Coordinates of C-alpha atoms in Angstrom, one line a residue:
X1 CA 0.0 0.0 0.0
X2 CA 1.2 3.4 -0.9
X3 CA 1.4 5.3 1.8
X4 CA -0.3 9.0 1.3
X5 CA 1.2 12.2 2.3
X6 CA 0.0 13.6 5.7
X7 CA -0.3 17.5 6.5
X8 CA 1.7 19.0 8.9
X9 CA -1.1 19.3 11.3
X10 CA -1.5 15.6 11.1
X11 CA 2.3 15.0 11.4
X12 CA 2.0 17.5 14.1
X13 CA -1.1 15.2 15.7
X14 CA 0.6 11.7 15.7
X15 CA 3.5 13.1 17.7
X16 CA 1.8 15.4 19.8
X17 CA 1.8 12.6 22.7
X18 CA 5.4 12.8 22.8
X19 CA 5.0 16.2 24.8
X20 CA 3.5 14.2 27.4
X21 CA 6.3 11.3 27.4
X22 CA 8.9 14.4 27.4
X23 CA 7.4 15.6 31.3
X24 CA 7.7 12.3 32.7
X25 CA 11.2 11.8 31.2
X26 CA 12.2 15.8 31.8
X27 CA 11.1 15.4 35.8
X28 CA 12.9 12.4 36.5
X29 CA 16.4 14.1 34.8
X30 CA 16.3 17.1 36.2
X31 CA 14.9 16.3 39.7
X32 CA 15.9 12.3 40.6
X33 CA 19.3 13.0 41.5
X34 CA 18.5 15.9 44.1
X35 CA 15.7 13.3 45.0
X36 CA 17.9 11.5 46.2
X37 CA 20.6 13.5 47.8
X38 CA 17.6 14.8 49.5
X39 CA 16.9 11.9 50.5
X40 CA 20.4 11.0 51.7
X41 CA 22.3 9.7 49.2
X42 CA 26.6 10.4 48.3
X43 CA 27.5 11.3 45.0
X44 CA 29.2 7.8 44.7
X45 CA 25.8 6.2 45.1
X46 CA 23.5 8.1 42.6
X47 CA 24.6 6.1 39.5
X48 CA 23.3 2.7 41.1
X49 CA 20.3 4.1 42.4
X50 CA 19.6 4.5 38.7
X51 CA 20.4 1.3 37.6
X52 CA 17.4 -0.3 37.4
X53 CA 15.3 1.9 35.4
X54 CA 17.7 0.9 32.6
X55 CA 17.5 -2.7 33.1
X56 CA 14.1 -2.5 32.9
X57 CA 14.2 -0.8 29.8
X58 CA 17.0 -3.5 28.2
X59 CA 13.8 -5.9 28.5
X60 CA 10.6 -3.7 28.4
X61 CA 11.6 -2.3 24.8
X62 CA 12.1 -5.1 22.5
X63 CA 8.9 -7.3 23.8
X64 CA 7.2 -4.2 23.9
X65 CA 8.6 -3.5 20.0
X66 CA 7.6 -7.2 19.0
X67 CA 3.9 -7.1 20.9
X68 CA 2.8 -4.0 18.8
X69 CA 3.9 -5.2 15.8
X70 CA 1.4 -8.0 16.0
X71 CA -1.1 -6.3 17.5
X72 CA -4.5 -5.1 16.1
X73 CA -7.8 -4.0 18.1
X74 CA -10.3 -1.1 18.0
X75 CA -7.3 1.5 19.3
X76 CA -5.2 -0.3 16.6
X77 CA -1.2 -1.0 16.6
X78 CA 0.9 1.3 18.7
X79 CA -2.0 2.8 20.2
X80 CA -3.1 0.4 23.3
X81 CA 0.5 0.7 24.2
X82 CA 0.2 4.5 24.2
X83 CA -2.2 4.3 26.5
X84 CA -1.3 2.0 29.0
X85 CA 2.2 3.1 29.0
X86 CA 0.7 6.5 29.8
X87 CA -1.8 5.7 32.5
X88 CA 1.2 3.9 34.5
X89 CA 3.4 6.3 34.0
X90 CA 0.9 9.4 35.0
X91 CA 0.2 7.3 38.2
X92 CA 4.0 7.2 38.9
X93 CA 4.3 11.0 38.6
X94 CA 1.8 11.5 41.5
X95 CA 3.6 8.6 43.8
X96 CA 7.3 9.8 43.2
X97 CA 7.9 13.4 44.7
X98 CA 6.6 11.4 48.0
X99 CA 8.6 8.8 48.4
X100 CA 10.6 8.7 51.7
X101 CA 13.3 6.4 51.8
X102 CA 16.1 6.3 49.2
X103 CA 14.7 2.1 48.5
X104 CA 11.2 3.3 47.9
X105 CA 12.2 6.5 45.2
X106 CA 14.5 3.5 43.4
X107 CA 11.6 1.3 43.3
X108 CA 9.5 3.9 42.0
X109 CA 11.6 5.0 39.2
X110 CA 11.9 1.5 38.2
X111 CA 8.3 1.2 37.7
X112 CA 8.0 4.9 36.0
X113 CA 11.0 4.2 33.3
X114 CA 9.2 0.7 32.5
X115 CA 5.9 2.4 32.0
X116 CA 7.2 5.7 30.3
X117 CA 9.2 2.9 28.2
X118 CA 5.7 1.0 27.3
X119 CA 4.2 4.1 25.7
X120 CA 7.3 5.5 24.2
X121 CA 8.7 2.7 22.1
X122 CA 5.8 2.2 19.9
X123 CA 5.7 5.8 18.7
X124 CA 9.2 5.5 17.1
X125 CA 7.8 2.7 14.8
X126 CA 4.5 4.9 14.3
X127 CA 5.9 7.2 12.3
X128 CA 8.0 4.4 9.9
X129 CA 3.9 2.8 10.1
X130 CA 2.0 6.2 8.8
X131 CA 4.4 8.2 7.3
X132 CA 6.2 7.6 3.4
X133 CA 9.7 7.1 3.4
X134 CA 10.0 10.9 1.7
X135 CA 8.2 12.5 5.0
X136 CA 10.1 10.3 8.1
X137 CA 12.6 12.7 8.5
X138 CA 9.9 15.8 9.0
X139 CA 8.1 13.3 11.5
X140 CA 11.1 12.2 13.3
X141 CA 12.1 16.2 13.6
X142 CA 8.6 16.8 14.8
X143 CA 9.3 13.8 17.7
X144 CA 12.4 16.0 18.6
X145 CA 10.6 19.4 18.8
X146 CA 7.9 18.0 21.7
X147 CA 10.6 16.5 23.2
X148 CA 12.3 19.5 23.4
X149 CA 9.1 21.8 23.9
X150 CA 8.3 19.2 27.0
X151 CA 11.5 19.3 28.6
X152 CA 11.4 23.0 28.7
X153 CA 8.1 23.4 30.5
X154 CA 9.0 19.9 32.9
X155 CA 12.6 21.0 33.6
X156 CA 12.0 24.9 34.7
X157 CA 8.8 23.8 36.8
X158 CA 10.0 24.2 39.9
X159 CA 12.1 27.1 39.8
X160 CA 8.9 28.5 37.7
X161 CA 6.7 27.6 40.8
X162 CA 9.2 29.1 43.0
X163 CA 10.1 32.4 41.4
X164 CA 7.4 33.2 39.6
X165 CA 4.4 31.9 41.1
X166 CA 6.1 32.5 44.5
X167 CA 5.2 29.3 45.8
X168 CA 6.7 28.3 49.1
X169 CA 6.9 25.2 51.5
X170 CA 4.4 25.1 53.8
X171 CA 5.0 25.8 57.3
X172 CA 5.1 22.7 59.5
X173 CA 6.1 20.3 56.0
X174 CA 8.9 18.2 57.1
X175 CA 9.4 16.4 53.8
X176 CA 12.2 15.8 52.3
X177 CA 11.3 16.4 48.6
X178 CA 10.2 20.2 48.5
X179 CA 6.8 21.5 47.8
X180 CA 8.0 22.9 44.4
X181 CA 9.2 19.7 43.1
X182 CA 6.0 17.8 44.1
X183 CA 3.6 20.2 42.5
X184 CA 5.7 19.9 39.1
X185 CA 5.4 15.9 39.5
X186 CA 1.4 16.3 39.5
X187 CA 1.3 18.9 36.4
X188 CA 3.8 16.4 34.9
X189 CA 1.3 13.3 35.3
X190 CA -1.8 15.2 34.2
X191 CA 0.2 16.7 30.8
X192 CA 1.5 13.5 30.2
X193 CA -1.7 11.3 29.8
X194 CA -3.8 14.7 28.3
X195 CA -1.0 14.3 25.8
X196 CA -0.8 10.2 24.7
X197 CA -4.6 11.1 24.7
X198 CA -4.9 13.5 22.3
X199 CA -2.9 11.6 19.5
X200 CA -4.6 8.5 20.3
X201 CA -8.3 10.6 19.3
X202 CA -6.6 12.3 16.0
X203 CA -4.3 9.7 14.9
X204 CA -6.3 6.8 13.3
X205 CA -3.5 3.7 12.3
X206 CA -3.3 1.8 9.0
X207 CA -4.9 -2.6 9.3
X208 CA -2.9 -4.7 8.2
X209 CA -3.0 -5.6 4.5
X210 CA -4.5 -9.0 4.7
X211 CA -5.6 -9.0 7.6
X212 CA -6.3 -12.8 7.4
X213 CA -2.7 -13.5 7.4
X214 CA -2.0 -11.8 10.1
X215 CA -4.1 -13.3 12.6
X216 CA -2.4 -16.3 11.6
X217 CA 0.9 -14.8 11.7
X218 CA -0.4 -13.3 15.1
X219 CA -1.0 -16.9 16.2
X220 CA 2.1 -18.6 15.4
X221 CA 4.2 -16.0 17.6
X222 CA 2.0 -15.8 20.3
X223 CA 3.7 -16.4 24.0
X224 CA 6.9 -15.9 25.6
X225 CA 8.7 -18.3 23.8
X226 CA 7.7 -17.4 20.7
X227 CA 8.0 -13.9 21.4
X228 CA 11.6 -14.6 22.5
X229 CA 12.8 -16.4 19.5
X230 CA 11.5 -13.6 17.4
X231 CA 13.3 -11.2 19.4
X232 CA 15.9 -13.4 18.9
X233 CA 15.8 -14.1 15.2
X234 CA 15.4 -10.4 14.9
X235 CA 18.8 -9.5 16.3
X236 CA 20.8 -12.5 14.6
X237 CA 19.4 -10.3 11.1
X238 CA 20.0 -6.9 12.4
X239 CA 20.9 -4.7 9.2
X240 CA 24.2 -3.4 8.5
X241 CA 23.4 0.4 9.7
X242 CA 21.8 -0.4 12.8
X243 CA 25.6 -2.2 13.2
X244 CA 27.0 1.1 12.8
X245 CA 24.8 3.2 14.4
X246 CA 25.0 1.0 17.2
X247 CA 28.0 2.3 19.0
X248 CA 27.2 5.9 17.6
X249 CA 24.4 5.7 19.9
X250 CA 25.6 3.7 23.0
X251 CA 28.9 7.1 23.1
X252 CA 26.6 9.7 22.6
X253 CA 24.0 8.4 25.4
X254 CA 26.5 7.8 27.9
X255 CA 27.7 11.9 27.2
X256 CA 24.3 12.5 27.9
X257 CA 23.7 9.9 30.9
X258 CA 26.7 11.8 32.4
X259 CA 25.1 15.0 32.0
X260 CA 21.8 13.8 33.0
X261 CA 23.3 12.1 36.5
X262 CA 25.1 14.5 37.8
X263 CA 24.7 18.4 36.0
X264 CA 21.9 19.9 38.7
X265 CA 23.9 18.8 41.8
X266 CA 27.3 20.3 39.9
X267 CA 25.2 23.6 39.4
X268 CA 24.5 23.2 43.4
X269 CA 27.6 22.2 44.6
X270 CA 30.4 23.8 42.2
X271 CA 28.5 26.9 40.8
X272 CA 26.2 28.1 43.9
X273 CA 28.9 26.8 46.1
X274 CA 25.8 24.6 48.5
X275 CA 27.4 22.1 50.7
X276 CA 24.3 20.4 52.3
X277 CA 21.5 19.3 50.5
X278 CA 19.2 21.0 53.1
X279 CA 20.6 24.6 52.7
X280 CA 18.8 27.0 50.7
X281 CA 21.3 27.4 48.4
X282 CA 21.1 23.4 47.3
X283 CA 17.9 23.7 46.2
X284 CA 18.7 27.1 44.3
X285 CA 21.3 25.4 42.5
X286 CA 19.0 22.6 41.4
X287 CA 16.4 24.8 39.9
X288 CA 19.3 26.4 38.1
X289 CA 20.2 23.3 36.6
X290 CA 16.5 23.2 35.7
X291 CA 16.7 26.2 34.0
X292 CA 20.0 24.9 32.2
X293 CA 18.0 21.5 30.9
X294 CA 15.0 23.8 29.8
X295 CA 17.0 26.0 27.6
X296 CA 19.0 23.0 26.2
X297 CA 15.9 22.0 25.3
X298 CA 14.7 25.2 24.2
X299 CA 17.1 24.9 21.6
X300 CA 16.4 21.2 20.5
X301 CA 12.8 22.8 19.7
X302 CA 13.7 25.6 18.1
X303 CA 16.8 23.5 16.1
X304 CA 14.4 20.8 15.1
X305 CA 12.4 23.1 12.5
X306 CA 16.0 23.5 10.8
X307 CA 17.4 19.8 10.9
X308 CA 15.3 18.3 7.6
X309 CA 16.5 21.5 6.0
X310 CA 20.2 21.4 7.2
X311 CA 19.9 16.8 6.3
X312 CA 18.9 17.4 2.8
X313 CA 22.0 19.9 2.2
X314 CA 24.4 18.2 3.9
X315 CA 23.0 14.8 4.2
X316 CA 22.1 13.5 7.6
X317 CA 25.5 11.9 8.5
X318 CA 27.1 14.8 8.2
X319 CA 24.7 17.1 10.3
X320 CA 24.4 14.5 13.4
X321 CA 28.2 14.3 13.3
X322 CA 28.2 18.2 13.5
X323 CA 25.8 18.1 16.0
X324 CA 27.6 15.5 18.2
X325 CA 30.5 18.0 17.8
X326 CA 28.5 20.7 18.7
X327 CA 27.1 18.7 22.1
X328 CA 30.6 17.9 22.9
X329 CA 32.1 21.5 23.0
X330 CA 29.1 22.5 25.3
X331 CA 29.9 19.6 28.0
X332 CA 33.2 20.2 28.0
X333 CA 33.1 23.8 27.9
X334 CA 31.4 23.5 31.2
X335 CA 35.0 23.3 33.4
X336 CA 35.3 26.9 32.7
X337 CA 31.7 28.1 33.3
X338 CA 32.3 29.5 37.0
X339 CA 28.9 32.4 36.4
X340 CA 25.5 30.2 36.3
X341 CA 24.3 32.8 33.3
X342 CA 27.4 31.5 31.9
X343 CA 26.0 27.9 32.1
X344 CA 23.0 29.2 29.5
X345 CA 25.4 29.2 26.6
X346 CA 26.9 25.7 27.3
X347 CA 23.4 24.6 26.9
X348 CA 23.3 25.6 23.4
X349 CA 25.4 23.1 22.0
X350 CA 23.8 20.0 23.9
X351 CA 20.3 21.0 22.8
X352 CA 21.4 21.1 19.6
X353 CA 23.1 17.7 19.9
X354 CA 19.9 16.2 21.5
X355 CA 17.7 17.1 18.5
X356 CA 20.2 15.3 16.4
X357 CA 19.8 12.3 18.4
X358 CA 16.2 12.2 18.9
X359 CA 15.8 12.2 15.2
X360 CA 18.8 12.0 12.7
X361 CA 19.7 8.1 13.9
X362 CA 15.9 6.8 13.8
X363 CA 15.6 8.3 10.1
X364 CA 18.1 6.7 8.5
X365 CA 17.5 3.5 10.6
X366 CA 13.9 3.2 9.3
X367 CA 14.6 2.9 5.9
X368 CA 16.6 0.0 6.3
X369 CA 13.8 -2.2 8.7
X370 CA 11.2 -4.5 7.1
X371 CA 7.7 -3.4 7.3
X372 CA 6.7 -6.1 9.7
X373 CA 9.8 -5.7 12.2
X374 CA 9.5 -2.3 12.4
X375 CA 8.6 -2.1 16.3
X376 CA 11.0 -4.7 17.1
X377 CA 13.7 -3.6 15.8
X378 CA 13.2 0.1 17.0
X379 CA 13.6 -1.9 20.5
X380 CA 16.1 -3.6 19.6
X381 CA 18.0 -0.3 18.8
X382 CA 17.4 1.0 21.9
X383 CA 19.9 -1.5 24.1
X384 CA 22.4 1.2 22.6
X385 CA 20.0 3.7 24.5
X386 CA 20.1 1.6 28.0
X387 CA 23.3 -0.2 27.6
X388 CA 25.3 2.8 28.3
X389 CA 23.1 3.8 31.1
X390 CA 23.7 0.2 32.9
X391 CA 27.3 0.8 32.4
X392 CA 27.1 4.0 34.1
X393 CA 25.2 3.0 36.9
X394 CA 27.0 0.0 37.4
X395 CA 31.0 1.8 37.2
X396 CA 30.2 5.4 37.1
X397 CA 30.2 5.3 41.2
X398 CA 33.3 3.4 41.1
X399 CA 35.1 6.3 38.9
X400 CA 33.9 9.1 40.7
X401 CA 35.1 7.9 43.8
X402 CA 38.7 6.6 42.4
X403 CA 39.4 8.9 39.7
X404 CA 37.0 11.6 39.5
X405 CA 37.2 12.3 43.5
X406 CA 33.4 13.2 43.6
X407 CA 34.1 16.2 41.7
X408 CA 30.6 16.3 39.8
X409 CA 32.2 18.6 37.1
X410 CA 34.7 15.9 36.0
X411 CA 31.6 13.7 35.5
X412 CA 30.2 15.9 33.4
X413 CA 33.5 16.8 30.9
X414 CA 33.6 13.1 30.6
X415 CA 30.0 13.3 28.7
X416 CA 31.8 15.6 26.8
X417 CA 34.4 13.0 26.1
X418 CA 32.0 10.5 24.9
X419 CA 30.3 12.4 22.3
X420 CA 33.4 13.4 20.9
X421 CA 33.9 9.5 20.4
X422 CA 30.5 8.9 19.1
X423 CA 31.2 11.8 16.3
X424 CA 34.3 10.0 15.1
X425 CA 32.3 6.6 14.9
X426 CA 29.4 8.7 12.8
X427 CA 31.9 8.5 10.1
X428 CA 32.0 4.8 9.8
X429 CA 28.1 5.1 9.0
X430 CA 26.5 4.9 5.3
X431 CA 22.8 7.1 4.9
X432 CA 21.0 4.0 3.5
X433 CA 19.7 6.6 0.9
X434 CA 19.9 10.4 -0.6
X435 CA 17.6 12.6 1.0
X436 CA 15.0 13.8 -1.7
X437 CA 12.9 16.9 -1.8
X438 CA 10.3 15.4 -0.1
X439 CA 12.3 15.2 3.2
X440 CA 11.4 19.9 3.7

């Protein structure tokens, strides 16, 4: 079937949902860390405590991936997992600012990275499953611009609430987590399911072809096991540029896992000069950093409208390799950023780099996936997403303490480090195809 052209208000529709995802993945990044250090935790123990939201992903993403692409019901394809994923995930958002124990905020970002995970993964094979080839770029740009637009609203929430709604803890609230943070996790949980909603209402999905074969097809690779050797099968016939996107990916997410871990509680510690999470000056630091992850994002919205522009003159391995350059000189830049206005313009280089990410590597992947694989092999190229955040939780502690001596800064240069490598690996990539007029 010949896929028809769709409208930009359509495109604009079927990714709407991803502004949603964005505020429960935009909370947890700029606020889990200080979550925990509010809670009680070293700097040597934050990349563990992350650990398992990773893991889960690792497994959540392919089955996921596989399920929806033998799925069909009234809601469709990718939709049931839309909503699900986003009704978990919403419920999450209200449990997590109120956690009490360091055990109990780990536990519930376990559960609020498998859900966010469940309604996420889909949506990358939703656009490869409405969109022609000629328009997955645009649609893959558009996923990058609510991404960006929601982690600008999610990450400058609380230092909004604070500053210019003048909201203040209430007297006689002994909580650990502060008021601020807690009211941004509720707007975060409503935003995110109003979101997944309003693309599963405007976004109808294609059926199947013959419909007949694929109940049977559906059949035959029903349950775990056959679920699993499908996985399975899948990755033993992964296509050559997933092969070499591969390790562009798992470099540049670790840069950004670094950043992610450990750039609010640098901002608090190095920049505002807080040495006790409890001090009034801790928790202006981290609404800094908040500020910092909203305008990086800020520019990954405004940059997206430009990327199918800059792909098609330049071809897209040459502008995610300049962006990956780009998001490397702003980590690293960082070391000599002592002013926190300063901080602003290393932010401008990583947003940039983000965009690239969120859209540049799926593009080219998607042309290379068979029709009926498409959702399993987006999972599937995702362990490069989650492998380098396992890694990091499972050594990162070990190198702070040993080699980085806690100094959160380091941490964050070594991001910088890391995309540099993933840039020098983008060369090793081929674009499985010339861009063509229909990418603008």
């Amino acid at each position: 079937m010949r896929k028809p052209e769709r409208s930009f208000w359509q495109i604009w529709n079927m990714s709407f949902g991803f502004l949603g995802i964005q505020f429960g993945w935009g909370l947890q990044m700029a606020n889990m860390s200080a979550i925990y250090e509010y809670l009680g935790a070293r700097a040597d123990q934050i990349p563990i405590l992350w650990l398992a939201a990773p893991l889960t992903g690792l497994l959540i993403q392919p089955i996921i991936g596989n399920a929806s692409d033998h799925t069909w019901g009234p809601l469709g394809r990718r939709r049931p997992y839309f909503l699900v994923g986003a009704i978990l995930s919403s419920l999450m958002l209200l449990f997590m600012p109120n956690c009490s124990s360091l055990w109990m905020a780990a536990g519930m970002l376990w559960i609020l990275d498998a859900s966010i995970n469940v309604s996420m993964e889909p949506f990358r094979a939703f656009v490869a499953d409405i969109l022609p080839e000629g328009q997955r770029t645009r649609g893959f740009a558009m996923q990058s611009l609510f991404i960006g637009l929601g982690a600008v609203i999610a990450s400058a929430l609380p230092w909004l609430l604070t500053n210019v709604f003048h909201m203040t803890q209430v007297v006689g609230d002994t909580r650990a987590v502060p008021t601020t943070v807690r009211i941004s996790f509720y707007i975060g949980a409503v935003a995110y399911l109003g979101a997944v909603l309003w693309t599963i209402f405007t976004t109808p999905e294609y059926p199947p072809e013959n419909m007949e074969a694929f109940r049977r097809a559906k059949k035959e690779k029903a349950g775990l096991i056959a679920g699993a050797k499908e996985i399975l099968s899948a990755i033993a016939h992964t296509p050559e540029t997933m092969r070499r996107l591969g390790p562009v990916q798992l470099f540049t997410w670790l840069g950004l896992f670094c950043m992610w871990l450990y750039f609010p509680v640098a901002v608090a510690h190095n920049v505002f000069g807080a040495t006790d999470p409890a001090s009034p000056l801790y928790k202006e630091g981290i609404e800094w950093g908040g500020i910092c992850f909203a305008a990086y994002s800020a520019v990954c919205f405004a940059f997206s409208f430009a990327l199918p522009w800059l792909a098609k003159k330049i071809g897209r391995k040459k502008t995610h390799t300049a962006c990956l350059l780009c998001g490397a000189i702003g980590l690293i830049s960082v070391v000599v950023m002592h002013n926190k206005y300063m901080l602003l313009f290393t932010m401008l280089g990583v947003g940039i780099a983000w965009a690239s990410t969120l859209s540049m590597p799926y593009a080219m992947l998607a042309a290379t996936l068979p029709p009926e694989r498409t959702g399993v092999y987006m999972g599937i190229f995702n362990f490069f997403v989650v492998t380098p955040e396992i890694l990091a939780s499972l050594f990162f502690g070990w190198i702070m303490t040993h080699f980085l001596h806690n100094n959160r800064i380091y941490a964050i240069i070594a991001g910088g480090l890391c995309m540099l490598i993933a840039a020098a690996l983008m060369q090793r990539v081929t674009d499985p195809r010339t861009l063509s007029v229909q990418d603008i």
